[in-house]
Coordinates of C-alpha atoms in Angstrom, one line a residue:
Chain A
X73 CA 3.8 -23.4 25.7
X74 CA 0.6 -25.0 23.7
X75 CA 2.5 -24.0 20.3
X76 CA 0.6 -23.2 17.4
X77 CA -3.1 -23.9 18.0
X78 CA -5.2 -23.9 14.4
X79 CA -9.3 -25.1 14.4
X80 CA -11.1 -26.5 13.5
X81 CA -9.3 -29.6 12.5
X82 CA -11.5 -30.9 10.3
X83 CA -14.1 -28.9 8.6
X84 CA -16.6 -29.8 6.1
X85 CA -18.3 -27.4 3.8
X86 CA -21.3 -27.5 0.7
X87 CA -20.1 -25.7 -2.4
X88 CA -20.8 -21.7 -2.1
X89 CA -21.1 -21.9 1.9
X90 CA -18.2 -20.2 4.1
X91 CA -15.0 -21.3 5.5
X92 CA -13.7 -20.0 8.5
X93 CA -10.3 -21.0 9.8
X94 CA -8.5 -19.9 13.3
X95 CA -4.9 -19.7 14.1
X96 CA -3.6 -19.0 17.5
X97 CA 0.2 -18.3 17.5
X98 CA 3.2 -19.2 19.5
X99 CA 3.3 -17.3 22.8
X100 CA 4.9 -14.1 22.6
X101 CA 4.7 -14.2 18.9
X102 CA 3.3 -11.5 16.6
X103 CA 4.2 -12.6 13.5
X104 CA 1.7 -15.4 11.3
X105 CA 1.5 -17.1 8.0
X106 CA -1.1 -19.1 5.8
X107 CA -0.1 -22.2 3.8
X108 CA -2.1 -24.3 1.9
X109 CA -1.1 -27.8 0.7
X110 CA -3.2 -29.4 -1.9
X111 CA -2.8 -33.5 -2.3
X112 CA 0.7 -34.2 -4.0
X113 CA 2.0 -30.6 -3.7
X114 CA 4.1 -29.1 -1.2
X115 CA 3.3 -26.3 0.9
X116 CA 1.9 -22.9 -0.9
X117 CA 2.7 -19.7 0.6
X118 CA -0.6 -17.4 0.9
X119 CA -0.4 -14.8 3.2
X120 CA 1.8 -13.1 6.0
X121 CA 0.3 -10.8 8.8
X122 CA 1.4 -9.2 11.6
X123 CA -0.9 -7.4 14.3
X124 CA -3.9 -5.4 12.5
X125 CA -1.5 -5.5 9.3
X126 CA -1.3 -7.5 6.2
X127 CA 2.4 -7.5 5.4
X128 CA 2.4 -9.8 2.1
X129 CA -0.8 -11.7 0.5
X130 CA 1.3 -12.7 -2.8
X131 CA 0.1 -15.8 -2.7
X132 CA -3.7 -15.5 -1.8
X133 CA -6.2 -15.8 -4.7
X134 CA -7.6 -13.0 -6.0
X135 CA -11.2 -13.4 -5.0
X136 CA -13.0 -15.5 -2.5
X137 CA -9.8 -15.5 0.3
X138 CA -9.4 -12.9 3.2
X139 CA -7.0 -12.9 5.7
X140 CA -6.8 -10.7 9.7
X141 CA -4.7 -11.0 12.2
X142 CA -6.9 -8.5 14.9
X143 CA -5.3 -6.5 17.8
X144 CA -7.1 -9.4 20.3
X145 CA -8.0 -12.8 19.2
X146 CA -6.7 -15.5 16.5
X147 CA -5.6 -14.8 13.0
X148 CA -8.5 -15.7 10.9
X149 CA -8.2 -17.0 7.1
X150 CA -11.7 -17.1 5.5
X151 CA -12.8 -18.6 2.3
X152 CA -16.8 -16.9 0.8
X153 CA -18.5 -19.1 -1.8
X154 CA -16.3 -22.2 -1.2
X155 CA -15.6 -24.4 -4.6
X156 CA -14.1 -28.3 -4.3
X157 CA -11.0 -27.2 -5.7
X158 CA -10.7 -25.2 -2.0
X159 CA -10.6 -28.5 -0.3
X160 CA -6.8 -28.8 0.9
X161 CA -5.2 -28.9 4.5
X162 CA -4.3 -25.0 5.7
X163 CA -1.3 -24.3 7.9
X164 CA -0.7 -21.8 9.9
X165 CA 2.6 -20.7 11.2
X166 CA 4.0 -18.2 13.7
X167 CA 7.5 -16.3 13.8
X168 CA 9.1 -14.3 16.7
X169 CA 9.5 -11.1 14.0
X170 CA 10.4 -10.8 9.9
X171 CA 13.8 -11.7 10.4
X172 CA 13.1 -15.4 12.1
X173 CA 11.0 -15.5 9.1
X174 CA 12.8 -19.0 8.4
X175 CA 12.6 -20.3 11.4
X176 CA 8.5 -20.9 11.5
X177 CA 6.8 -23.1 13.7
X178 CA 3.7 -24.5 12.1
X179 CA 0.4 -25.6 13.3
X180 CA -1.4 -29.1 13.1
X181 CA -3.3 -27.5 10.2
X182 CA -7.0 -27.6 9.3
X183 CA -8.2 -29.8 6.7
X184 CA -10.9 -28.0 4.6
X185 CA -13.1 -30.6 2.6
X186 CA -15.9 -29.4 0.2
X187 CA -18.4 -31.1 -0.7
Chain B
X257 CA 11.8 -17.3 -10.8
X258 CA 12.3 -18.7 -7.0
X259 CA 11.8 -22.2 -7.4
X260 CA 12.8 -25.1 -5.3
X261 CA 12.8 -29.3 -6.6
X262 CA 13.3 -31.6 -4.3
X263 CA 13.1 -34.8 -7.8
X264 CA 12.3 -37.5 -5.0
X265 CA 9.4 -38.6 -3.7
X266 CA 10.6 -41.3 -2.0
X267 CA 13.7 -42.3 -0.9
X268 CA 14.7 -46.2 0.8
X269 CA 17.2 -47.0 2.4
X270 CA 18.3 -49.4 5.0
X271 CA 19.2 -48.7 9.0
X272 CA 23.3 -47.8 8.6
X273 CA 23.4 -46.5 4.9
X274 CA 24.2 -43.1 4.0
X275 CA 21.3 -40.5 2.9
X276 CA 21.1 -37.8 1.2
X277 CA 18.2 -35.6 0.6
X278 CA 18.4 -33.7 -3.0
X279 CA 17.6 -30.1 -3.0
X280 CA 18.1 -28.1 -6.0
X281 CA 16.8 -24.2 -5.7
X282 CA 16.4 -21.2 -8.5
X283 CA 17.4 -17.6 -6.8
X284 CA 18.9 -14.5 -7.7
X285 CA 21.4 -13.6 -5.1
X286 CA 22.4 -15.1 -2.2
X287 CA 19.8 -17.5 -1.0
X288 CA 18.6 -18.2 2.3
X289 CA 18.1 -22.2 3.0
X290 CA 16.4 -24.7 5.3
X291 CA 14.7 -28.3 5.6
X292 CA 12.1 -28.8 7.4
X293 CA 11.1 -32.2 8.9
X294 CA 8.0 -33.8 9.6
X295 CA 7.5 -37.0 11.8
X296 CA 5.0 -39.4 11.8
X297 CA 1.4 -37.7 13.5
X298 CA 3.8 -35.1 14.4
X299 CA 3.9 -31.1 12.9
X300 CA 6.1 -29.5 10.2
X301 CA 9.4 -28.3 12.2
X302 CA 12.9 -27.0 11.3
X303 CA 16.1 -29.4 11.1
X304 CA 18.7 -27.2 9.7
X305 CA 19.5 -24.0 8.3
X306 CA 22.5 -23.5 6.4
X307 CA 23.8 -20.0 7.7
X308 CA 24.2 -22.1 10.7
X309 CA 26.2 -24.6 9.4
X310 CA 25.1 -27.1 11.9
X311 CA 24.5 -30.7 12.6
X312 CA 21.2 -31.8 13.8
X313 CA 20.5 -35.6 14.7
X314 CA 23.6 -36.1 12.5
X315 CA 22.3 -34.7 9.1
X316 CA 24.1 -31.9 7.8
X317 CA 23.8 -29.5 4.7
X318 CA 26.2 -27.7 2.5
X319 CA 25.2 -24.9 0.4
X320 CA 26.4 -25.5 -3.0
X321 CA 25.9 -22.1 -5.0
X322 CA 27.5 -23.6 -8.7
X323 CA 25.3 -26.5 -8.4
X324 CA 22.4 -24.6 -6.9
X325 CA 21.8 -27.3 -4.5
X326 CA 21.3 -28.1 -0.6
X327 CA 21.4 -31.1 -0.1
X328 CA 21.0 -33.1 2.8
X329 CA 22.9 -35.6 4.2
X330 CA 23.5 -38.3 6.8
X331 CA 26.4 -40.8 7.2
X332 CA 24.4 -43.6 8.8
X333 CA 20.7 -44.1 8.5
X334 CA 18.5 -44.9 11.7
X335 CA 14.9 -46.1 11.8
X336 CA 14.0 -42.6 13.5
X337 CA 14.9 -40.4 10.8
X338 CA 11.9 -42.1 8.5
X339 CA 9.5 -39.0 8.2
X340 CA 8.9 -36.2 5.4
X341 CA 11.6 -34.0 4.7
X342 CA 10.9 -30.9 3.1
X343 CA 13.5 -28.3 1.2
X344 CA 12.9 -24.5 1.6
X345 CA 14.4 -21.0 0.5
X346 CA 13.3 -17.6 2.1
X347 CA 11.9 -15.2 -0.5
X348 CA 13.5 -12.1 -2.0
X349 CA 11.1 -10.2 0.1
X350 CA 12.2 -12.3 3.2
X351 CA 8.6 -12.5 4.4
X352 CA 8.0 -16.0 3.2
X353 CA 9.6 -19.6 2.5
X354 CA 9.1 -21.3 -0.7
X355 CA 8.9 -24.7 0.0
X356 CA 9.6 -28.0 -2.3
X357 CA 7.3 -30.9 -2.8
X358 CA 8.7 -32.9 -0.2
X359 CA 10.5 -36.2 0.6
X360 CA 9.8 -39.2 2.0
X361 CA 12.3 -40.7 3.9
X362 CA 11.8 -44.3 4.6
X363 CA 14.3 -46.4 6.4
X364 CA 14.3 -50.4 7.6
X365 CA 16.2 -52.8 9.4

């Protein structure tokens, strides 16, 4: 089992372009999550998705941030009109169901940098 | 508020000393707890959660509901155990974990 796959790793970006990030999850998972870590904080909760459904975006900003999690494919988290403050490292995690939501296994993450 | 401090950023100690990890959590209710540990060029993965009252590579973890704390300890120090250690509580929704700042843990012979 490859685990949590996320890319790209690295991804560069000019202020207002686009920001695409892919998570594949744990095999026989259905359940994923967003986290973004900016330098010196901890791990922000933004998002929770199961198949085709959002389940909690609490934590995603307002504007700018969309996350899916299609029938086929990777979860996708995407950021429009990228600013610097953007620029963090983006986990993505995977759960067997709601109730393992504890017990997450996390991606590498993808390191966002804007320029 | 859910809130979790982890005041460390750092913590040294030698190879053989005892450790312990501070974790201090805000909750209404009864919480749900975890660390999570991170090795060197390796990913975020749980250690310990405390409804299993277990011991994993030695450290263990005891809810303390007056203090508000989970701390995590270990008797002896080994060089291995040097990584980030992060503090965690499951929401009141349970669809998320609310995760502290993180400490380092940073031990030598």
């Amino acid at each position: 089992n490859a685990g949590v796959m996320q890319n790209p790793r690295h991804l560069v970006r000019r202020r207002g372009q686009e920001a695409r990030l892919r998570c594949s999850p744990m095999k026989g998972h259905s359940h994923v999550y967003w986290y973004r870590q900016l330098p010196e904080e901890g791990l922000k909760f933004m998002v929770y998705l199961q198949k085709e459904n959002i389940i909690d975006e609490s934590g995603m900003p307002k504007e700018r941030f969309s996350a899916e999690f299609p029938k086929e494919g990777p979860s996708i988290l995407r950021i429009q009109q990228v600013v610097r403050g953007d620029s963090a490292a983006y986990f993505c995690a995977s759960s067997l169901g709601q109730k393992n939501t504890g017990e997450l296994f996390f991606g590498e993450g993808s390191r966002l940098t804007v320029l | 508020a859910q809130r979790v401090t982890q005041p460390e950023k750092l913590l040294s100690v030698f190879k053989g000393a005892p450790v312990e990890l501070k974790c201090n959590y805000s909750y209404s209710g009864s919480p749900e707890l975890f660390w999570y540990v991170q090795y060197s060029r390796q990913r975020l993965q749980l250690l310990l959660r405390h409804i299993s009252r277990e011991s994993i590579k030695g450290f263990t973890a005891d809810l303390n509901k007056g203090e508000t704390s989970f701390h995590l300890k270990k008797p002896f120090a080994q060089e291995e155990d040097s990584a980030m250690y992060y503090c965690a509580l499951s929401n009141q929704a349970g669809t998320a974990l609310i995760f502290g700042k993180g400490t380092t843990l940073s031990v030598s012979s």
